[in-house]
GROMACS .gro file of C-alpha atoms in nm:
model
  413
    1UNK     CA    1   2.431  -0.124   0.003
    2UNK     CA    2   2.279   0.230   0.019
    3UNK     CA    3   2.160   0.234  -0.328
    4UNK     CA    4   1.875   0.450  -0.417
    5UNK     CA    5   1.527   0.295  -0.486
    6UNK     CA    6   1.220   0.502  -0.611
    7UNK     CA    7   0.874   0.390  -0.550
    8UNK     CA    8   0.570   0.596  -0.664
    9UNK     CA    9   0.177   0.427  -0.561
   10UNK     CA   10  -0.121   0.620  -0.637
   11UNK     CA   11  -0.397   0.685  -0.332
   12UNK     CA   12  -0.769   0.672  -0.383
   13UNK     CA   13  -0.961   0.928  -0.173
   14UNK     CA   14  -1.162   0.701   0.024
   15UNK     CA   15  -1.147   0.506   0.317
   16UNK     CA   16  -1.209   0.137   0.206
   17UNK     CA   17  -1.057  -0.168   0.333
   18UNK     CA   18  -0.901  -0.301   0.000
   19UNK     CA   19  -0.648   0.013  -0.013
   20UNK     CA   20  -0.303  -0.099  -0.156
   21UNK     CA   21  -0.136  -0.387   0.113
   22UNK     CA   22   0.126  -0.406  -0.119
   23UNK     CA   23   0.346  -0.114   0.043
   24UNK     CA   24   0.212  -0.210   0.369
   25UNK     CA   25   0.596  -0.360   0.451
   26UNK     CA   26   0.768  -0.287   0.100
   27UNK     CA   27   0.930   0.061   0.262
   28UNK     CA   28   1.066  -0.088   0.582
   29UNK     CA   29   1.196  -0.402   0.425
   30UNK     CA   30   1.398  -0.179   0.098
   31UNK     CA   31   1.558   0.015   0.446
   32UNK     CA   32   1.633  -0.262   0.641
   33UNK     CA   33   1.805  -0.402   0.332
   34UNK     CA   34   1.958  -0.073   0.298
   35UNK     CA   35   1.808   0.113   0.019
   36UNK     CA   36   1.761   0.451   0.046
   37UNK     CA   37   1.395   0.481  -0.032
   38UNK     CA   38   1.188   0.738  -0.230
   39UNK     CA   39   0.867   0.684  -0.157
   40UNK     CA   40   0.578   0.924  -0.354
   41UNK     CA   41   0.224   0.861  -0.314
   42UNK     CA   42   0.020   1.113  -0.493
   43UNK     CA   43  -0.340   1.174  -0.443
   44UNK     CA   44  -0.603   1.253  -0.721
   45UNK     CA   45  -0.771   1.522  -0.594
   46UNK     CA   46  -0.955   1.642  -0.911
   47UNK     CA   47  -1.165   1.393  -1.101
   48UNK     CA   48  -1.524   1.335  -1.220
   49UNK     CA   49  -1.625   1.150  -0.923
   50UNK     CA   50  -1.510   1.450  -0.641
   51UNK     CA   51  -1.668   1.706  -0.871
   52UNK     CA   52  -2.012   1.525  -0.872
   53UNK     CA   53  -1.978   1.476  -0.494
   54UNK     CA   54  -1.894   1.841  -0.429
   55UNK     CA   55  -2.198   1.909  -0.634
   56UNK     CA   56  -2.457   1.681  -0.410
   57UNK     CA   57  -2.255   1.815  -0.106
   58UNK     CA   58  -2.257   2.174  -0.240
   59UNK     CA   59  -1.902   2.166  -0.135
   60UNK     CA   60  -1.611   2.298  -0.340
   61UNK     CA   61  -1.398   2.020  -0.477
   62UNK     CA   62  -1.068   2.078  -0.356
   63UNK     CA   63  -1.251   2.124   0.005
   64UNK     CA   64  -1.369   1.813  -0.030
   65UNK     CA   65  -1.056   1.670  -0.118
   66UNK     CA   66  -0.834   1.790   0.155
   67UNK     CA   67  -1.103   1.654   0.400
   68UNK     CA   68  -1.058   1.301   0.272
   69UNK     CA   69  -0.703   1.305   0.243
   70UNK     CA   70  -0.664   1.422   0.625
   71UNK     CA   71  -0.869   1.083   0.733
   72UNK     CA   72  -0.649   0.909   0.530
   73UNK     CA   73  -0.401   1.016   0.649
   74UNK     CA   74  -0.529   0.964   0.978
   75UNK     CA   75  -0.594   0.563   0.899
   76UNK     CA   76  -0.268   0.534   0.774
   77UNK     CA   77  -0.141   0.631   1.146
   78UNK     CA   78  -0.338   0.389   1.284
   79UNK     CA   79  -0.208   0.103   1.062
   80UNK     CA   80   0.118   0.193   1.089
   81UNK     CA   81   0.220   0.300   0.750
   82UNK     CA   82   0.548   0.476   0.695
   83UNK     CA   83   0.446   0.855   0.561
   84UNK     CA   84   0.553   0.885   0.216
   85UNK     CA   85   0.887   1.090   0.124
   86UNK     CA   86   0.693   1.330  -0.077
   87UNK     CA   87   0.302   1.336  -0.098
   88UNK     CA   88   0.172   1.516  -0.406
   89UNK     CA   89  -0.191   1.657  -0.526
   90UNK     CA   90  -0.307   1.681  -0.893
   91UNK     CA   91  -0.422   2.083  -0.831
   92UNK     CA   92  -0.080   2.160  -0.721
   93UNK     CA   93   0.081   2.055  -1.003
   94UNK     CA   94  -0.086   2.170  -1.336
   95UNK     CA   95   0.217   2.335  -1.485
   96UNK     CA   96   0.443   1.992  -1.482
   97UNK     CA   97   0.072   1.805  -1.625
   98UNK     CA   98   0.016   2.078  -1.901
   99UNK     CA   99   0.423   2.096  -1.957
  100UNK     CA  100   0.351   1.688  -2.021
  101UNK     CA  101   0.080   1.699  -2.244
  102UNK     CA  102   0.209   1.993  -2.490
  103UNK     CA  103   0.562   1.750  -2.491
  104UNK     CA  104   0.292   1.434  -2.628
  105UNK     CA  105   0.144   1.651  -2.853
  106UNK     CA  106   0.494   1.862  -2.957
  107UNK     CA  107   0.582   1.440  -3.063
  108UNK     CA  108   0.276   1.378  -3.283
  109UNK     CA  109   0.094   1.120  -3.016
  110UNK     CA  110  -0.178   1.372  -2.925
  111UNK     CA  111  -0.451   1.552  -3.106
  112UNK     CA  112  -0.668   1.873  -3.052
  113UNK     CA  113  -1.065   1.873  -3.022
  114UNK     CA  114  -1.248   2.136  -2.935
  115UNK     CA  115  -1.102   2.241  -2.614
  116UNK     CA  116  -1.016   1.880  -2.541
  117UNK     CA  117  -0.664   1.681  -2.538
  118UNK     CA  118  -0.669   1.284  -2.646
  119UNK     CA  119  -0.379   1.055  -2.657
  120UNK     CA  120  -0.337   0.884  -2.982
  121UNK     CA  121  -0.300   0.491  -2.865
  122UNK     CA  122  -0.240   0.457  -3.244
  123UNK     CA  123   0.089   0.623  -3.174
  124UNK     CA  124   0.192   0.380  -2.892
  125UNK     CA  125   0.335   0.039  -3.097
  126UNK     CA  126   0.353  -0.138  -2.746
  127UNK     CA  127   0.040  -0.030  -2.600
  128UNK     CA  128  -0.140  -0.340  -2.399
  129UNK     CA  129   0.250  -0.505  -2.287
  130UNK     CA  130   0.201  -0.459  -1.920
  131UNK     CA  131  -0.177  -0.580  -1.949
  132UNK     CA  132  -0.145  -0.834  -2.213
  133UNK     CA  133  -0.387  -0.688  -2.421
  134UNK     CA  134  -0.482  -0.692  -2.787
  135UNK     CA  135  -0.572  -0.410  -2.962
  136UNK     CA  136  -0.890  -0.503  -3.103
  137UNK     CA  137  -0.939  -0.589  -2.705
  138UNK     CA  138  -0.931  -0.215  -2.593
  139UNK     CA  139  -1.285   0.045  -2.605
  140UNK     CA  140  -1.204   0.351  -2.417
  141UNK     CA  141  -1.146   0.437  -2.076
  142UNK     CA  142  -1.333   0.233  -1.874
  143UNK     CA  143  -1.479   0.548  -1.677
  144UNK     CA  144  -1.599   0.746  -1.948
  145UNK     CA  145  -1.874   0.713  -2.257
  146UNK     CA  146  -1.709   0.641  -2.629
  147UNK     CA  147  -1.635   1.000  -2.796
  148UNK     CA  148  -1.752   1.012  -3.156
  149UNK     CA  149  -1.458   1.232  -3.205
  150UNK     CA  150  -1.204   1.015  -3.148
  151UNK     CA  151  -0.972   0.892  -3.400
  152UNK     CA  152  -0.965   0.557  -3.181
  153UNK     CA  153  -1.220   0.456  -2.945
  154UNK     CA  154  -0.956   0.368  -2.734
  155UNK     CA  155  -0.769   0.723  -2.719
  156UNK     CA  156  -0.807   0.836  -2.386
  157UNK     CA  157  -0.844   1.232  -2.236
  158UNK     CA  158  -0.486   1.410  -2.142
  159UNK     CA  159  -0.708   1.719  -2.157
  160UNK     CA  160  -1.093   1.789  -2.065
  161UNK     CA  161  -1.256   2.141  -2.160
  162UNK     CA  162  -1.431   2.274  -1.851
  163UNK     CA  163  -1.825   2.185  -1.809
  164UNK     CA  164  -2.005   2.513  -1.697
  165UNK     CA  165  -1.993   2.530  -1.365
  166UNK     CA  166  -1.720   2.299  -1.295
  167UNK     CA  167  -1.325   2.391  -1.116
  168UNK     CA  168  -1.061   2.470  -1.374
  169UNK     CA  169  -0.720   2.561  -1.494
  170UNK     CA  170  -0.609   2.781  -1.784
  171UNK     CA  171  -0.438   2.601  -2.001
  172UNK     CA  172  -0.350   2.617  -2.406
  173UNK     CA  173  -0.622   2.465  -2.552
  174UNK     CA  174  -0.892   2.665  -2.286
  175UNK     CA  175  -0.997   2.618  -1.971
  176UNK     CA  176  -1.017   2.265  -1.823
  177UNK     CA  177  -0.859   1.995  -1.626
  178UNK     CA  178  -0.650   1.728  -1.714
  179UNK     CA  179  -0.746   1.339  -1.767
  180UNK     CA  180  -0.760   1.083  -1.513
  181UNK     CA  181  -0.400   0.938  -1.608
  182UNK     CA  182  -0.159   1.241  -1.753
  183UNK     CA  183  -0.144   1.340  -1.398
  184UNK     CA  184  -0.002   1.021  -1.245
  185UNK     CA  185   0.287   1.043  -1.493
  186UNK     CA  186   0.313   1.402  -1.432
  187UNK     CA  187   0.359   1.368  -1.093
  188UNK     CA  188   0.587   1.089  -1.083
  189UNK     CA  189   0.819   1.243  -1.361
  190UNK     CA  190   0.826   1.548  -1.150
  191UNK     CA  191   0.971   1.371  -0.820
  192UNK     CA  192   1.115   1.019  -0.981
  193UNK     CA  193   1.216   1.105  -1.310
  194UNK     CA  194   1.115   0.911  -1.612
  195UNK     CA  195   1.240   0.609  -1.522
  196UNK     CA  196   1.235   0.497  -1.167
  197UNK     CA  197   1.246   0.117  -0.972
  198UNK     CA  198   0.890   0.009  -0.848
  199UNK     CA  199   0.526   0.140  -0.926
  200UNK     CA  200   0.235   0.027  -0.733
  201UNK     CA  201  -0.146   0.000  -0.716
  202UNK     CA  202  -0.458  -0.226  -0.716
  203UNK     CA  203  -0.543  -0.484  -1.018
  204UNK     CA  204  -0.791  -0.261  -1.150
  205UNK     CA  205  -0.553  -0.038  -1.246
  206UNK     CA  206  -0.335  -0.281  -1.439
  207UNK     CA  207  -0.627  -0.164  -1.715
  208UNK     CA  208  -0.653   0.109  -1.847
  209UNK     CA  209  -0.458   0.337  -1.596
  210UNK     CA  210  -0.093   0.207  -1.592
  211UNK     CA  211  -0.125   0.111  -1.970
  212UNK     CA  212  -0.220   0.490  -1.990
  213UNK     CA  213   0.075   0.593  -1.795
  214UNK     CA  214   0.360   0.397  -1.998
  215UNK     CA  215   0.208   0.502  -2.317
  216UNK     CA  216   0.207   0.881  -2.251
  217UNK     CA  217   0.533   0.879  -2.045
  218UNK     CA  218   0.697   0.690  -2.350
  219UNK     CA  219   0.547   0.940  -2.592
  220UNK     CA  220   0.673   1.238  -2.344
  221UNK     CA  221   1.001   1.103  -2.353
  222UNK     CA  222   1.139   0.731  -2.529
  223UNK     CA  223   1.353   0.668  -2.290
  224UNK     CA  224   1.049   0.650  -1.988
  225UNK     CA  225   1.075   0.334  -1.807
  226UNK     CA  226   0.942   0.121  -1.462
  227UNK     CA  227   1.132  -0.176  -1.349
  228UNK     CA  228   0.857  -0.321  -1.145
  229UNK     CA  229   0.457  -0.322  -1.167
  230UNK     CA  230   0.313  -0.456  -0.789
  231UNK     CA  231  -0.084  -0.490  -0.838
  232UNK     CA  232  -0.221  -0.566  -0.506
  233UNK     CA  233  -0.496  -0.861  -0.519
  234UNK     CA  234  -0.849  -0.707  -0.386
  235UNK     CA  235  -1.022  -0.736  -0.081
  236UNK     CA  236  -1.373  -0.935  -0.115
  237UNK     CA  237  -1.674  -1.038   0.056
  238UNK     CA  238  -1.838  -1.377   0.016
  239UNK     CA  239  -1.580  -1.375  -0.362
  240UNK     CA  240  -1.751  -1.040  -0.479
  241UNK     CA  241  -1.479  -0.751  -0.480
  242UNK     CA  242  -1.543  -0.431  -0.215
  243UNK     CA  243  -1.667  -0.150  -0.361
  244UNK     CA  244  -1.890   0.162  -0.296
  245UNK     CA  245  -2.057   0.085  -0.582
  246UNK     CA  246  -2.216  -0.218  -0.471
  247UNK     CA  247  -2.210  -0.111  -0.112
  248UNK     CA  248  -2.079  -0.460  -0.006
  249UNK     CA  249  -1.806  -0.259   0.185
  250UNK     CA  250  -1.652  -0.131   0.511
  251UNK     CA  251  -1.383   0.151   0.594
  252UNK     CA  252  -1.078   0.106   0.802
  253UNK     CA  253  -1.239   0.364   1.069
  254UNK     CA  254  -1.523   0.103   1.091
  255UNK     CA  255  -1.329  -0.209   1.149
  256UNK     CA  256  -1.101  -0.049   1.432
  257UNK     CA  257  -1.409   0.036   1.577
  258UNK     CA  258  -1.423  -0.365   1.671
  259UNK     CA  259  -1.061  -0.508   1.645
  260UNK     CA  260  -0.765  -0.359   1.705
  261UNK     CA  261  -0.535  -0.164   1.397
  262UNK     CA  262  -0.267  -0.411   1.464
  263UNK     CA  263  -0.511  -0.653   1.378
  264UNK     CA  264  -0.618  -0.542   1.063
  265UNK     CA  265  -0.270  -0.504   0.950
  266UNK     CA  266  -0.185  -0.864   1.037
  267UNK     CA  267  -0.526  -0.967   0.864
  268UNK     CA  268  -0.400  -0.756   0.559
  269UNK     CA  269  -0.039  -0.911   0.560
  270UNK     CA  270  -0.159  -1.236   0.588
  271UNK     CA  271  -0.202  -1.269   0.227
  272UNK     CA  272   0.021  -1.227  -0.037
  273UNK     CA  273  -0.034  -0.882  -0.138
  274UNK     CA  274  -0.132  -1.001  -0.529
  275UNK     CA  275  -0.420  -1.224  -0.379
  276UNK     CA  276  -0.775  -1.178  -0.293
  277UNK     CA  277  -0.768  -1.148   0.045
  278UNK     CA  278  -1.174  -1.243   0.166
  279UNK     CA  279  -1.313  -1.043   0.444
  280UNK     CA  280  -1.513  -1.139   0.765
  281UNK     CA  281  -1.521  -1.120   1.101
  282UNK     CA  282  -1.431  -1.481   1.181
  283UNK     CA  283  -1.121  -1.402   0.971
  284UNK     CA  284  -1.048  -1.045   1.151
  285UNK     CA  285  -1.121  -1.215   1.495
  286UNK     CA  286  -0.867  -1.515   1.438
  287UNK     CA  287  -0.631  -1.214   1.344
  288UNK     CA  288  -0.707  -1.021   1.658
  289UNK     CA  289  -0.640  -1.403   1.857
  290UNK     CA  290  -0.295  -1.389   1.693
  291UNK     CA  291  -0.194  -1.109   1.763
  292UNK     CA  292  -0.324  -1.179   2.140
  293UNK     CA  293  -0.114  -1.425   2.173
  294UNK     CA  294   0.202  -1.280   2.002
  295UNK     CA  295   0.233  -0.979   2.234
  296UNK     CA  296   0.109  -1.169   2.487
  297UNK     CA  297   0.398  -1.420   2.457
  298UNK     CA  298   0.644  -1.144   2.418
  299UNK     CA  299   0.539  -0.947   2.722
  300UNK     CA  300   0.617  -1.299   2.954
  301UNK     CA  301   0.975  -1.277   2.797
  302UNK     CA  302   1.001  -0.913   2.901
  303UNK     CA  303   0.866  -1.048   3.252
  304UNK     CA  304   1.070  -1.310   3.297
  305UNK     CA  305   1.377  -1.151   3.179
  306UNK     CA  306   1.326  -0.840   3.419
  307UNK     CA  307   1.410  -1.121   3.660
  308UNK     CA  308   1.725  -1.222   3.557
  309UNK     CA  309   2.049  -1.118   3.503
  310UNK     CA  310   2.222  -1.213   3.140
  311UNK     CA  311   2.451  -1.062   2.906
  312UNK     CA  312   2.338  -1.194   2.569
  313UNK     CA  313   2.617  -1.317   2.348
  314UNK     CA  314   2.623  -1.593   2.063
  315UNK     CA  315   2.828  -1.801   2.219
  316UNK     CA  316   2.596  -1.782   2.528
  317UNK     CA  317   2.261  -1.935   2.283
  318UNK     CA  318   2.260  -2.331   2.274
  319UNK     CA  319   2.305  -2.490   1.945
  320UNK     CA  320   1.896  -2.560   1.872
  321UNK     CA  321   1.777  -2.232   1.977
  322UNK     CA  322   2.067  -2.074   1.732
  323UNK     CA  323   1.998  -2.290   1.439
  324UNK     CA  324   1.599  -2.214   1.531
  325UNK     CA  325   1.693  -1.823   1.506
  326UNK     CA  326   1.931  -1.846   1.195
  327UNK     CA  327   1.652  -2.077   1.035
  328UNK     CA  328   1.370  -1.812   1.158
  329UNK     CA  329   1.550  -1.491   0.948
  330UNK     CA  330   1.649  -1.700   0.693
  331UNK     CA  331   1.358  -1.764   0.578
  332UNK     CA  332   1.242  -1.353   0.645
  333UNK     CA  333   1.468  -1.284   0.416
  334UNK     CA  334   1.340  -1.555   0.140
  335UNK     CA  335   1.003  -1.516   0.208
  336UNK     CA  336   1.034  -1.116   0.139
  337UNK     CA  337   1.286  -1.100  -0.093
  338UNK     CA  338   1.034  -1.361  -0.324
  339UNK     CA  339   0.760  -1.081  -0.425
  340UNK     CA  340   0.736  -0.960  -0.060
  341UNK     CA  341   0.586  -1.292   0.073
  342UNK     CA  342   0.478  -1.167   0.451
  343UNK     CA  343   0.230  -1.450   0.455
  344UNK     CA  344   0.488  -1.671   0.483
  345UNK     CA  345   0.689  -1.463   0.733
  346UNK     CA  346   0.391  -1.518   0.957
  347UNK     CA  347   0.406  -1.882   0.934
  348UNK     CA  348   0.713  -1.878   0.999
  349UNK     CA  349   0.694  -1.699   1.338
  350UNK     CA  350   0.508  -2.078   1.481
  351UNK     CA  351   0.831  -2.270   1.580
  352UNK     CA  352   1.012  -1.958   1.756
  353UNK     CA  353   0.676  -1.845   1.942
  354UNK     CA  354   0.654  -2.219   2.054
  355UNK     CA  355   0.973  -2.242   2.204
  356UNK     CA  356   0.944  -1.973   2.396
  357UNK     CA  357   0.631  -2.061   2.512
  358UNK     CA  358   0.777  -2.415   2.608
  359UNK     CA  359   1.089  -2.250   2.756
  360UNK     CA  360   0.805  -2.050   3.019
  361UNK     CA  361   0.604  -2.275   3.096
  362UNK     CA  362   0.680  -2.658   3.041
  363UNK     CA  363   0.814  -2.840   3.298
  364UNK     CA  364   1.091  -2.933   3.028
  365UNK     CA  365   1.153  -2.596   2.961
  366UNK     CA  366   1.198  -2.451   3.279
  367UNK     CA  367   1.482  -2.702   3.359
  368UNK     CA  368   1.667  -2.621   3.003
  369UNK     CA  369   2.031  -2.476   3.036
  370UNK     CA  370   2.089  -2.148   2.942
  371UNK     CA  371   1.703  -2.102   2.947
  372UNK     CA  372   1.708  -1.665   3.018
  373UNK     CA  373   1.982  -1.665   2.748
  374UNK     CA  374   1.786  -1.847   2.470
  375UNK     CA  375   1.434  -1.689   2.532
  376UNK     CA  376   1.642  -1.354   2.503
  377UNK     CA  377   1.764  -1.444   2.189
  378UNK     CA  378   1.444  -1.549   2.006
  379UNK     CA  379   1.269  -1.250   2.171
  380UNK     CA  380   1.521  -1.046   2.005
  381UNK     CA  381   1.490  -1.201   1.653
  382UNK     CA  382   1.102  -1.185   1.664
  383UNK     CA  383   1.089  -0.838   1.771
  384UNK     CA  384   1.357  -0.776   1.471
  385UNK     CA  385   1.094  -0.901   1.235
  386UNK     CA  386   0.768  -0.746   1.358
  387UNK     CA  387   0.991  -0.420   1.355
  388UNK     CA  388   1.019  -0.460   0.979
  389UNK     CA  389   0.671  -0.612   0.874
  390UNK     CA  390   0.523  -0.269   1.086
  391UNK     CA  391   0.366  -0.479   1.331
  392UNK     CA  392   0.599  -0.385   1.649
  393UNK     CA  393   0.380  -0.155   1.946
  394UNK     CA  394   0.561   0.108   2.134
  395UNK     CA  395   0.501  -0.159   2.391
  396UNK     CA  396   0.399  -0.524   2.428
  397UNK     CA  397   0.154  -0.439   2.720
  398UNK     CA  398  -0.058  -0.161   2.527
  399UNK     CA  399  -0.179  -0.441   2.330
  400UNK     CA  400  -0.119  -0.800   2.543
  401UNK     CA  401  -0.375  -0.646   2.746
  402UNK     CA  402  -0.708  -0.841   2.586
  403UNK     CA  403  -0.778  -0.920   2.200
  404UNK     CA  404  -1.043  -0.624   2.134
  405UNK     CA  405  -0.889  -0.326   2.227
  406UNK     CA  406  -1.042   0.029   2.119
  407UNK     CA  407  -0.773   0.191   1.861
  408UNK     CA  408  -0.724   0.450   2.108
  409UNK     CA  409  -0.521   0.280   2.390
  410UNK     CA  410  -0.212   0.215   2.151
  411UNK     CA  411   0.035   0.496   2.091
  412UNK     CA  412   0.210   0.530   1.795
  413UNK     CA  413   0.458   0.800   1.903
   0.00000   0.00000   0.00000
């Protein structure tokens, strides 16, 4: 196939649970189906919220930043994410934003006030298409106070004059920063182009943020276009969504503290990535069982097959275990090629995993024909999948060895 596919997903600096599942497998599936993959994740690294928490900190900004996005970077290791093909910040890249803002304003959707830059939604015909919304619906951006100067309330900042005291950027219009969303499109036009395949975040974003993006990538240039929104579903407590601002909320270095990585991710995959997914420990510690008992399982192939002596070929793999296999990545491939439906993978691994175990230890099993050659096989197509879904240890024992292990014992080299 070897087509090209461009994916760009936005990272919150932060260490919360409910971070974006949606690209948890999305990267290793496009390659296994032979995409070449361009992956960008971008980070926000300049934004009310970091200022203020510099300020209480008395820590510069971008200091502040670059701390965060090193333990991110250091949870993504330990859940197994795929790095990113290119991983950009907001503060290195304030040419491309202001290049993008004096294009909006060079094409009459932007107006000057005082220092400040605002997007004229007025100018946008098909604003609200990816959220649905009407535009008697929309008040501005949801994380700042109406502006009397607005033509619209719902015009949103591409450009914010500099408070005293506060990092900034020369730029035409004075000192400042740019707005929460210019720099999203920035970035992505900068490594994707204007029109690239897949664009990803959580829910809350579906409002105002990516309705923010196509409007002011369509006004930098018409012909600005995503194939595909994926809004991952959040992750909740008793129904409530997790949040720092309610403090109902736990970080990823916290649960692997208590169950393994490999545990969370299963957890995480377990439900379709645009669903709530509800979190507890009697959910994490049924995850932590299953995973138990898949490596587990996998290590007494590995055992048993040390002991014998096979040459695995089709024609060796009886009719039921074949048609069990063939039925098994069949439905892989439906499951993730339907809106990346890993939940369904994972139900899907039952009648394979049962086999085997019956082929180890039933009495029936152990008297099957071609019994080495068909637990072989089905320990071959099981590993093939876990490969893909990122669930797949350097080595079945590092984690068969008991249900809580500390994070440290597995290596991810």
């Amino acid at each position: 196939m070897c087509a090209g596919l461009l994916l760009m997903i936005s990272a919150i600096l932060g260490m919360l649970v409910y971070m974006s599942h949606s690209m948890f497998s999305t990267g290793r599936y496009l390659k296994h189906l032979e995409y070449e993959v361009c992956y960008v994740r971008n980070f926000t690294d300049v934004d009310d919220k970091i200022i203020a928490r510099a300020k209480q900190l008395g820590e510069d900004p971008l200091s502040l930043s670059r701390r965060y996005c090193e333990e991110f970077h250091k949870d993504m290791t330990f859940l197994r994410c795929l790095p990113p093909s290119v991983e950009p910040r907001v503060s290195d890249h304030m040419p491309q934003i202001i290049s993008m803002i004096i294009q909006i304003l060079e094409n009459g959707c932007a107006y000057i006030v005082d220092g400040d830059v605002y997007f004229s939604v007025d100018k946008s015909p098909e604003y609200g298409r990816l959220s649905g919304r009407k535009s008697e619906d929309n008040r501005a951006g949801e994380r700042v106070a109406v502006d009397s100067r607005k033509k619209n309330p719902a015009d949103f900042a591409l450009w914010k004059s500099s408070k005293e005291g506060e990092t900034y950027w020369d730029s035409p219009w004075g000192p400042g920063r740019p707005g929460w969303h210019i720099e999203c499109s920035a970035m992505s036009a900068a490594y994707l182009g204007y029109s690239f395949d897949i664009h990803g975040g959580g829910m809350d974003l579906v409002f105002p943020h990516h309705e923010n993006e196509i409007a002011q990538s369509c006004a930098a240039c018409s012909s600005s276009n995503i194939s595909y929104w994926l809004h991952n579903g959040f992750v909740t407590i008793d129904s409530e969504k997790m949040s720092k601002s309610l403090g109902n909320f736990f970080t990823i270095r916290q649960v692997i503290e208590l169950y393994h990585p490999l545990a969370l991710r299963l957890f995480l995959i377990g439900t379709h990535y645009r669903s709530p997914i509800n979190y507890s420990d009697l959910q994490l510690e049924s995850a932590s069982d299953r995973i138990y008992y898949i490596y587990q399982t996998l290590q007494d192939c590995v055992d048993f097959l040390k002991q014998q002596n096979i040459e695995l070929q089709e024609k060796t793999i009886p009719g039921d275990i074949l048609n069990c296999i063939n039925k098994f990545q069949n439905d892989f491939v439906s499951a993730m090629s339907n809106d990346l439906h890993t939940s369904d993978v994972l139900a899907a691994l039952y009648d394979p995993m049962r086999i085997i175990n019956d082929l180890l230890n039933t009495r029936k099993g152990k008297k099957q024909a071609l019994r080495a050659e068909s637990i072989a096989a089905l320990e071959k197509s099981i590993k093939h999948v876990l490969t893909i879904l990122g669930l797949m240890p350097s080595s079945y024992s590092e984690v068969s060895i008991s249900p809580f292990l500390a994070p440290c014992i597995l290596s991810f080299g």
